[in-house]
């Protein structure tokens, strides 16, 4: 809420967002698309990179569509003056139907109830709402099963407030490179679309995949692809590095705000989680799990100070993390600390942080709270 009062952030902890690298990634993926459209997935605050500047840059770089998961994100983009079509990738609730129609957001439909609700709302507003039909081909998150889809269309396709602009599915196992499962889901999707067509139910924009499909499976691009994480420089799987070069967009950095020497056998941090073995220099970095710098990084993670790695000691607290700078002789207050990115010859990649957390890069970047200022360069 601080930012709504426009209180400037003067914390040294910032996420530097390289819009040039982002623009490069969008163009690089677009180059591989031939005639398919590009929907830039900017959900979860653009994977932590800041949804409004990232969305503007995505459009500048050639994305035709944007994809979000919450109505609030869609409304924010509209209020920021973005006019590109915006697909809501999740299902919405009854309370969100009005905003979804009012702000011209393209809803994903997977129940009759919402088909009727959106059609009624659109008619009330004297307009036609563009919608996409979501098919469940095996992720079993949401979507209509292929066996119910004909009945669904008989009941809902001709609702007067709806324009069925697209149809899509989302694969369960593409990132894992499970092509047997993915191809069977793709075939199920194509066969279902063909059956629907035979019944006169036409959906002009067909789309099935995100980053992995954009990078590896040109045969599955259809009319549109929906990459997210790759736009921020991350391959969903390491095997894809040979297929496409991408540039990391985020650098996370801070400064040492305190450095002290502690004698041997001194417990450090909550619960005395770390005990010095000799005289050690322990520094404080003003970021914690309240910022989304996860507690699971305690004792495992590292940060860069003066081009060298310093290990996190003890337990990360809400707002602070302690690091051991004993082997970095000149470490002193005010020194730059790099948590993600390069410093001198050294680099800490987002993937490395994800491995320390036993997680994936998406979680590392998307978890960073809004109170960490994004600085665009
Ligand atoms: C998140 C999401 C994407 C993007 O996935 P990435 O692996 O980040 O490219 C695409 N489609 C849907 C439906 C999603 O929810």
GROMACS .gro file of C-alpha atoms and ligand atoms in nm:
model
  392
    1UNK     CA    1   0.000   0.000   0.000
    2UNK     CA    2   0.297   0.230   0.044
    3UNK     CA    3   0.321   0.292  -0.326
    4UNK     CA    4  -0.041   0.405  -0.348
    5UNK     CA    5   0.060   0.700  -0.132
    6UNK     CA    6   0.359   0.758  -0.358
    7UNK     CA    7   0.611   0.734  -0.078
    8UNK     CA    8   0.940   0.698  -0.262
    9UNK     CA    9   1.137   0.384  -0.188
   10UNK     CA   10   1.488   0.455  -0.073
   11UNK     CA   11   1.573   0.097   0.014
   12UNK     CA   12   1.898  -0.017  -0.145
   13UNK     CA   13   1.728  -0.342  -0.241
   14UNK     CA   14   1.612  -0.312  -0.601
   15UNK     CA   15   1.525  -0.534  -0.894
   16UNK     CA   16   1.685  -0.389  -1.205
   17UNK     CA   17   1.480  -0.477  -1.513
   18UNK     CA   18   1.659  -0.472  -1.846
   19UNK     CA   19   1.389  -0.382  -2.098
   20UNK     CA   20   1.635  -0.416  -2.387
   21UNK     CA   21   1.698  -0.779  -2.292
   22UNK     CA   22   1.323  -0.834  -2.259
   23UNK     CA   23   1.261  -0.678  -2.600
   24UNK     CA   24   1.531  -0.905  -2.746
   25UNK     CA   25   1.367  -1.217  -2.597
   26UNK     CA   26   1.024  -1.124  -2.734
   27UNK     CA   27   1.166  -1.065  -3.081
   28UNK     CA   28   1.375  -1.380  -3.065
   29UNK     CA   29   1.070  -1.593  -2.986
   30UNK     CA   30   0.858  -1.411  -3.239
   31UNK     CA   31   1.118  -1.485  -3.507
   32UNK     CA   32   1.052  -1.856  -3.457
   33UNK     CA   33   0.678  -1.824  -3.506
   34UNK     CA   34   0.620  -1.783  -3.879
   35UNK     CA   35   0.250  -1.696  -3.904
   36UNK     CA   36   0.137  -1.754  -3.547
   37UNK     CA   37   0.051  -1.468  -3.315
   38UNK     CA   38   0.242  -1.409  -2.993
   39UNK     CA   39   0.055  -1.380  -2.665
   40UNK     CA   40   0.294  -1.252  -2.399
   41UNK     CA   41   0.200  -1.404  -2.065
   42UNK     CA   42   0.243  -1.127  -1.805
   43UNK     CA   43   0.063  -1.293  -1.515
   44UNK     CA   44   0.185  -1.263  -1.155
   45UNK     CA   45   0.312  -0.908  -1.205
   46UNK     CA   46   0.492  -1.022  -1.521
   47UNK     CA   47   0.669  -1.298  -1.327
   48UNK     CA   48   0.777  -1.033  -1.079
   49UNK     CA   49   0.918  -0.794  -1.341
   50UNK     CA   50   0.639  -0.532  -1.322
   51UNK     CA   51   0.330  -0.586  -1.532
   52UNK     CA   52   0.273  -0.242  -1.685
   53UNK     CA   53   0.621  -0.156  -1.821
   54UNK     CA   54   0.671  -0.517  -1.931
   55UNK     CA   55   0.336  -0.526  -2.113
   56UNK     CA   56   0.413  -0.202  -2.297
   57UNK     CA   57   0.753  -0.334  -2.401
   58UNK     CA   58   0.602  -0.667  -2.510
   59UNK     CA   59   0.368  -0.484  -2.747
   60UNK     CA   60   0.649  -0.262  -2.874
   61UNK     CA   61   0.848  -0.577  -2.949
   62UNK     CA   62   0.566  -0.729  -3.150
   63UNK     CA   63   0.338  -0.925  -2.914
   64UNK     CA   64  -0.022  -0.910  -3.042
   65UNK     CA   65  -0.185  -1.038  -2.723
   66UNK     CA   66  -0.129  -1.025  -2.347
   67UNK     CA   67  -0.225  -1.297  -2.100
   68UNK     CA   68  -0.303  -1.249  -1.730
   69UNK     CA   69  -0.459  -1.467  -1.462
   70UNK     CA   70  -0.653  -1.217  -1.254
   71UNK     CA   71  -0.916  -0.965  -1.354
   72UNK     CA   72  -0.732  -0.704  -1.145
   73UNK     CA   73  -0.422  -0.740  -1.363
   74UNK     CA   74  -0.638  -0.698  -1.673
   75UNK     CA   75  -0.810  -0.389  -1.533
   76UNK     CA   76  -0.473  -0.240  -1.437
   77UNK     CA   77  -0.348  -0.284  -1.795
   78UNK     CA   78  -0.662  -0.122  -1.937
   79UNK     CA   79  -0.636   0.169  -1.692
   80UNK     CA   80  -0.275   0.208  -1.802
   81UNK     CA   81  -0.399   0.268  -2.155
   82UNK     CA   82  -0.315  -0.071  -2.305
   83UNK     CA   83  -0.563  -0.157  -2.580
   84UNK     CA   84  -0.421  -0.491  -2.704
   85UNK     CA   85  -0.645  -0.794  -2.654
   86UNK     CA   86  -0.599  -0.946  -2.307
   87UNK     CA   87  -0.678  -1.311  -2.237
   88UNK     CA   88  -0.773  -1.415  -1.884
   89UNK     CA   89  -0.593  -1.747  -1.847
   90UNK     CA   90  -0.777  -1.861  -1.533
   91UNK     CA   91  -1.146  -1.901  -1.474
   92UNK     CA   92  -1.311  -1.609  -1.302
   93UNK     CA   93  -1.572  -1.581  -1.027
   94UNK     CA   94  -1.927  -1.440  -1.046
   95UNK     CA   95  -1.809  -1.120  -0.876
   96UNK     CA   96  -1.561  -1.060  -1.159
   97UNK     CA   97  -1.795  -1.098  -1.455
   98UNK     CA   98  -1.888  -0.728  -1.467
   99UNK     CA   99  -1.529  -0.603  -1.469
  100UNK     CA  100  -1.425  -0.867  -1.717
  101UNK     CA  101  -1.685  -0.741  -1.967
  102UNK     CA  102  -1.655  -0.372  -1.880
  103UNK     CA  103  -1.279  -0.372  -1.938
  104UNK     CA  104  -1.299  -0.580  -2.251
  105UNK     CA  105  -1.101  -0.872  -2.113
  106UNK     CA  106  -1.126  -1.198  -2.306
  107UNK     CA  107  -1.250  -1.462  -2.063
  108UNK     CA  108  -1.160  -1.831  -2.079
  109UNK     CA  109  -1.479  -2.030  -2.054
  110UNK     CA  110  -1.496  -2.378  -1.911
  111UNK     CA  111  -1.844  -2.394  -1.757
  112UNK     CA  112  -2.195  -2.326  -1.887
  113UNK     CA  113  -2.261  -2.111  -1.586
  114UNK     CA  114  -1.997  -1.858  -1.686
  115UNK     CA  115  -2.086  -1.869  -2.053
  116UNK     CA  116  -2.438  -1.759  -1.956
  117UNK     CA  117  -2.316  -1.507  -1.697
  118UNK     CA  118  -2.079  -1.336  -1.940
  119UNK     CA  119  -2.331  -1.338  -2.223
  120UNK     CA  120  -2.595  -1.180  -1.999
  121UNK     CA  121  -2.355  -0.917  -1.871
  122UNK     CA  122  -2.243  -0.832  -2.225
  123UNK     CA  123  -2.604  -0.792  -2.343
  124UNK     CA  124  -2.675  -0.569  -2.045
  125UNK     CA  125  -2.380  -0.352  -2.149
  126UNK     CA  126  -2.492  -0.356  -2.512
  127UNK     CA  127  -2.187  -0.534  -2.636
  128UNK     CA  128  -2.053  -0.870  -2.747
  129UNK     CA  129  -1.783  -1.028  -2.531
  130UNK     CA  130  -1.497  -1.210  -2.700
  131UNK     CA  131  -1.433  -1.541  -2.527
  132UNK     CA  132  -1.206  -1.844  -2.566
  133UNK     CA  133  -1.315  -2.200  -2.492
  134UNK     CA  134  -1.077  -2.385  -2.261
  135UNK     CA  135  -1.041  -2.757  -2.330
  136UNK     CA  136  -0.900  -2.996  -2.074
  137UNK     CA  137  -0.674  -3.243  -2.250
  138UNK     CA  138  -0.499  -3.382  -1.943
  139UNK     CA  139  -0.371  -3.110  -1.709
  140UNK     CA  140  -0.700  -3.148  -1.518
  141UNK     CA  141  -0.681  -2.798  -1.376
  142UNK     CA  142  -0.978  -2.646  -1.550
  143UNK     CA  143  -1.137  -2.671  -1.892
  144UNK     CA  144  -1.413  -2.871  -2.051
  145UNK     CA  145  -1.351  -3.237  -2.114
  146UNK     CA  146  -1.356  -3.346  -2.481
  147UNK     CA  147  -1.658  -3.568  -2.411
  148UNK     CA  148  -1.874  -3.283  -2.284
  149UNK     CA  149  -1.774  -3.022  -2.536
  150UNK     CA  150  -2.038  -3.091  -2.805
  151UNK     CA  151  -2.321  -3.070  -2.550
  152UNK     CA  152  -2.160  -2.759  -2.411
  153UNK     CA  153  -2.150  -2.593  -2.752
  154UNK     CA  154  -2.508  -2.694  -2.832
  155UNK     CA  155  -2.611  -2.508  -2.519
  156UNK     CA  156  -2.371  -2.211  -2.524
  157UNK     CA  157  -2.218  -2.150  -2.867
  158UNK     CA  158  -2.507  -1.939  -2.990
  159UNK     CA  159  -2.552  -1.726  -2.679
  160UNK     CA  160  -2.616  -1.378  -2.820
  161UNK     CA  161  -2.367  -1.193  -2.597
  162UNK     CA  162  -2.067  -1.408  -2.690
  163UNK     CA  163  -1.820  -1.418  -2.977
  164UNK     CA  164  -1.624  -1.745  -2.965
  165UNK     CA  165  -1.296  -1.608  -3.088
  166UNK     CA  166  -1.063  -1.888  -2.979
  167UNK     CA  167  -1.017  -2.232  -2.833
  168UNK     CA  168  -0.720  -2.361  -2.635
  169UNK     CA  169  -0.567  -2.612  -2.402
  170UNK     CA  170  -0.262  -2.623  -2.177
  171UNK     CA  171  -0.019  -2.917  -2.170
  172UNK     CA  172   0.073  -3.095  -1.848
  173UNK     CA  173   0.416  -3.236  -1.932
  174UNK     CA  174   0.580  -3.036  -2.211
  175UNK     CA  175   0.848  -2.873  -1.991
  176UNK     CA  176   0.952  -3.221  -1.880
  177UNK     CA  177   0.999  -3.315  -2.244
  178UNK     CA  178   0.737  -3.589  -2.221
  179UNK     CA  179   0.646  -3.578  -2.590
  180UNK     CA  180   0.435  -3.895  -2.578
  181UNK     CA  181   0.193  -3.736  -2.333
  182UNK     CA  182   0.217  -3.395  -2.502
  183UNK     CA  183   0.153  -3.533  -2.851
  184UNK     CA  184  -0.144  -3.732  -2.729
  185UNK     CA  185  -0.286  -3.417  -2.569
  186UNK     CA  186  -0.217  -3.224  -2.890
  187UNK     CA  187  -0.394  -3.489  -3.100
  188UNK     CA  188  -0.689  -3.493  -2.862
  189UNK     CA  189  -0.707  -3.115  -2.899
  190UNK     CA  190  -0.689  -3.123  -3.279
  191UNK     CA  191  -0.945  -3.404  -3.308
  192UNK     CA  192  -1.182  -3.222  -3.075
  193UNK     CA  193  -1.147  -2.901  -3.275
  194UNK     CA  194  -1.217  -3.097  -3.597
  195UNK     CA  195  -1.527  -3.261  -3.448
  196UNK     CA  196  -1.653  -2.925  -3.330
  197UNK     CA  197  -1.604  -2.786  -3.679
  198UNK     CA  198  -1.809  -3.070  -3.828
  199UNK     CA  199  -2.091  -2.961  -3.598
  200UNK     CA  200  -2.058  -2.603  -3.714
  201UNK     CA  201  -1.878  -2.478  -3.404
  202UNK     CA  202  -1.590  -2.267  -3.534
  203UNK     CA  203  -1.311  -2.112  -3.324
  204UNK     CA  204  -1.073  -1.896  -3.530
  205UNK     CA  205  -0.775  -1.876  -3.291
  206UNK     CA  206  -0.640  -2.215  -3.176
  207UNK     CA  207  -0.353  -2.225  -2.927
  208UNK     CA  208  -0.195  -2.490  -2.707
  209UNK     CA  209   0.143  -2.402  -2.562
  210UNK     CA  210   0.371  -2.172  -2.365
  211UNK     CA  211   0.749  -2.120  -2.370
  212UNK     CA  212   0.846  -2.482  -2.428
  213UNK     CA  213   0.619  -2.515  -2.730
  214UNK     CA  214   0.736  -2.176  -2.861
  215UNK     CA  215   1.100  -2.290  -2.840
  216UNK     CA  216   1.083  -2.657  -2.934
  217UNK     CA  217   0.766  -2.745  -3.123
  218UNK     CA  218   0.699  -2.529  -3.429
  219UNK     CA  219   0.456  -2.802  -3.537
  220UNK     CA  220   0.231  -2.708  -3.245
  221UNK     CA  221   0.227  -2.330  -3.285
  222UNK     CA  222  -0.114  -2.325  -3.460
  223UNK     CA  223  -0.259  -1.971  -3.460
  224UNK     CA  224  -0.097  -1.841  -3.143
  225UNK     CA  225   0.160  -1.933  -2.875
  226UNK     CA  226   0.162  -1.818  -2.514
  227UNK     CA  227   0.517  -1.792  -2.377
  228UNK     CA  228   0.573  -1.653  -2.029
  229UNK     CA  229   0.893  -1.742  -1.849
  230UNK     CA  230   1.107  -1.750  -2.166
  231UNK     CA  231   1.034  -1.381  -2.227
  232UNK     CA  232   1.221  -1.310  -1.905
  233UNK     CA  233   1.525  -1.504  -2.022
  234UNK     CA  234   1.459  -1.846  -1.874
  235UNK     CA  235   1.432  -2.173  -2.062
  236UNK     CA  236   1.177  -2.397  -1.890
  237UNK     CA  237   1.423  -2.684  -1.945
  238UNK     CA  238   1.803  -2.680  -1.975
  239UNK     CA  239   1.794  -2.889  -2.295
  240UNK     CA  240   1.643  -2.584  -2.472
  241UNK     CA  241   1.958  -2.372  -2.430
  242UNK     CA  242   2.096  -2.513  -2.755
  243UNK     CA  243   1.777  -2.414  -2.942
  244UNK     CA  244   1.762  -2.048  -2.849
  245UNK     CA  245   1.970  -1.785  -2.672
  246UNK     CA  246   1.775  -1.580  -2.422
  247UNK     CA  247   1.886  -1.293  -2.201
  248UNK     CA  248   1.816  -1.266  -1.830
  249UNK     CA  249   1.601  -0.959  -1.769
  250UNK     CA  250   1.623  -0.920  -1.391
  251UNK     CA  251   1.915  -0.832  -1.169
  252UNK     CA  252   1.848  -0.831  -0.795
  253UNK     CA  253   2.080  -0.622  -0.586
  254UNK     CA  254   2.121  -0.449  -0.254
  255UNK     CA  255   2.387  -0.304  -0.027
  256UNK     CA  256   2.556  -0.405   0.296
  257UNK     CA  257   2.391  -0.202   0.571
  258UNK     CA  258   2.597  -0.336   0.860
  259UNK     CA  259   2.925  -0.526   0.903
  260UNK     CA  260   3.066  -0.652   1.233
  261UNK     CA  261   3.333  -0.887   1.363
  262UNK     CA  262   3.219  -1.160   1.598
  263UNK     CA  263   3.445  -1.375   1.818
  264UNK     CA  264   3.457  -1.755   1.785
  265UNK     CA  265   3.159  -1.954   1.918
  266UNK     CA  266   2.909  -1.672   1.878
  267UNK     CA  267   2.555  -1.783   1.787
  268UNK     CA  268   2.419  -1.575   1.500
  269UNK     CA  269   2.054  -1.512   1.412
  270UNK     CA  270   1.728  -1.660   1.539
  271UNK     CA  271   1.777  -1.978   1.739
  272UNK     CA  272   2.151  -1.936   1.711
  273UNK     CA  273   2.120  -2.116   1.380
  274UNK     CA  274   2.483  -2.042   1.298
  275UNK     CA  275   2.782  -2.045   1.531
  276UNK     CA  276   3.107  -1.875   1.433
  277UNK     CA  277   3.410  -2.103   1.428
  278UNK     CA  278   3.670  -1.828   1.444
  279UNK     CA  279   3.660  -1.451   1.445
  280UNK     CA  280   3.422  -1.387   1.158
  281UNK     CA  281   3.286  -1.087   0.977
  282UNK     CA  282   2.908  -1.101   0.945
  283UNK     CA  283   2.717  -0.850   0.731
  284UNK     CA  284   2.349  -0.761   0.701
  285UNK     CA  285   2.165  -0.729   0.370
  286UNK     CA  286   1.823  -0.560   0.391
  287UNK     CA  287   1.611  -0.826   0.223
  288UNK     CA  288   1.419  -1.108   0.385
  289UNK     CA  289   1.146  -1.360   0.333
  290UNK     CA  290   0.896  -1.075   0.371
  291UNK     CA  291   1.034  -0.954   0.039
  292UNK     CA  292   0.989  -1.296  -0.115
  293UNK     CA  293   1.355  -1.386  -0.068
  294UNK     CA  294   1.259  -1.729   0.056
  295UNK     CA  295   1.343  -1.860   0.402
  296UNK     CA  296   1.450  -2.187   0.245
  297UNK     CA  297   1.761  -2.004   0.121
  298UNK     CA  298   1.885  -1.993   0.484
  299UNK     CA  299   2.231  -2.153   0.519
  300UNK     CA  300   2.224  -2.258   0.150
  301UNK     CA  301   2.217  -1.941  -0.054
  302UNK     CA  302   2.499  -1.710  -0.153
  303UNK     CA  303   2.535  -1.346  -0.255
  304UNK     CA  304   2.810  -1.155  -0.434
  305UNK     CA  305   3.013  -0.888  -0.256
  306UNK     CA  306   3.314  -0.728  -0.424
  307UNK     CA  307   3.299  -0.995  -0.693
  308UNK     CA  308   3.317  -1.283  -0.443
  309UNK     CA  309   3.063  -1.527  -0.307
  310UNK     CA  310   2.942  -1.484   0.052
  311UNK     CA  311   2.730  -1.752   0.218
  312UNK     CA  312   2.404  -1.685   0.396
  313UNK     CA  313   2.439  -1.771   0.764
  314UNK     CA  314   2.164  -1.852   1.011
  315UNK     CA  315   1.797  -1.812   0.938
  316UNK     CA  316   1.668  -1.547   0.699
  317UNK     CA  317   1.431  -1.312   0.882
  318UNK     CA  318   1.138  -1.112   0.745
  319UNK     CA  319   1.350  -0.812   0.650
  320UNK     CA  320   1.714  -0.911   0.687
  321UNK     CA  321   1.962  -1.169   0.576
  322UNK     CA  322   2.302  -1.228   0.736
  323UNK     CA  323   2.598  -1.321   0.520
  324UNK     CA  324   2.950  -1.427   0.603
  325UNK     CA  325   3.203  -1.185   0.453
  326UNK     CA  326   3.507  -1.309   0.649
  327UNK     CA  327   3.697  -1.397   0.331
  328UNK     CA  328   3.611  -1.069   0.162
  329UNK     CA  329   3.864  -0.846   0.332
  330UNK     CA  330   3.740  -0.500   0.234
  331UNK     CA  331   3.369  -0.570   0.276
  332UNK     CA  332   3.216  -0.264   0.435
  333UNK     CA  333   2.890  -0.077   0.477
  334UNK     CA  334   2.753   0.054   0.149
  335UNK     CA  335   2.913  -0.213  -0.069
  336UNK     CA  336   2.693  -0.343  -0.350
  337UNK     CA  337   2.551  -0.691  -0.302
  338UNK     CA  338   2.425  -0.891  -0.600
  339UNK     CA  339   2.165  -1.159  -0.524
  340UNK     CA  340   2.082  -1.243  -0.886
  341UNK     CA  341   2.312  -1.142  -1.168
  342UNK     CA  342   2.678  -1.069  -1.228
  343UNK     CA  343   2.933  -0.876  -1.028
  344UNK     CA  344   3.287  -0.864  -1.157
  345UNK     CA  345   3.373  -1.208  -1.289
  346UNK     CA  346   3.116  -1.390  -1.076
  347UNK     CA  347   2.754  -1.465  -1.151
  348UNK     CA  348   2.463  -1.598  -0.950
  349UNK     CA  349   2.198  -1.719  -1.189
  350UNK     CA  350   1.829  -1.731  -1.107
  351UNK     CA  351   1.844  -2.104  -1.168
  352UNK     CA  352   2.111  -2.140  -0.900
  353UNK     CA  353   1.889  -1.956  -0.651
  354UNK     CA  354   1.600  -2.183  -0.755
  355UNK     CA  355   1.812  -2.491  -0.689
  356UNK     CA  356   1.905  -2.365  -0.340
  357UNK     CA  357   1.529  -2.326  -0.281
  358UNK     CA  358   1.454  -2.666  -0.435
  359UNK     CA  359   1.222  -2.481  -0.675
  360UNK     CA  360   1.201  -2.338  -1.027
  361UNK     CA  361   1.303  -1.995  -1.161
  362UNK     CA  362   0.938  -1.889  -1.191
  363UNK     CA  363   0.901  -1.900  -0.813
  364UNK     CA  364   1.223  -1.709  -0.749
  365UNK     CA  365   1.128  -1.406  -0.957
  366UNK     CA  366   0.749  -1.410  -0.921
  367UNK     CA  367   0.776  -1.423  -0.539
  368UNK     CA  368   0.957  -1.091  -0.512
  369UNK     CA  369   0.713  -0.855  -0.344
  370UNK     CA  370   0.608  -0.520  -0.480
  371UNK     CA  371   0.793  -0.339  -0.204
  372UNK     CA  372   1.116  -0.423  -0.385
  373UNK     CA  373   1.143  -0.133  -0.624
  374UNK     CA  374   1.168  -0.221  -0.993
  375UNK     CA  375   1.409   0.004  -1.177
  376UNK     CA  376   1.387  -0.008  -1.557
  377UNK     CA  377   1.706   0.031  -1.757
  378LIG     C1  378   0.145  -1.956  -1.732
  378LIG     C2  379   0.081  -2.000  -1.856
  378LIG     C3  380   0.152  -1.995  -1.976
  378LIG     C4  381   0.298  -1.955  -1.985
  378LIG     O1  382   0.378  -2.062  -1.944
  378LIG     P1  383   0.539  -2.052  -1.951
  378LIG     O2  384   0.584  -2.191  -1.923
  378LIG     O3  385   0.581  -1.956  -1.846
  378LIG     O4  386   0.573  -2.007  -2.086
  378LIG     C5  387   0.085  -2.028  -2.092
  378LIG     N1  388  -0.046  -2.067  -2.089
  378LIG     C6  389  -0.115  -2.076  -1.973
  378LIG     C7  390  -0.257  -2.120  -1.977
  378LIG     C8  391  -0.055  -2.043  -1.852
  378LIG     O5  392  -0.124  -2.051  -1.739
   0.00000   0.00000   0.00000
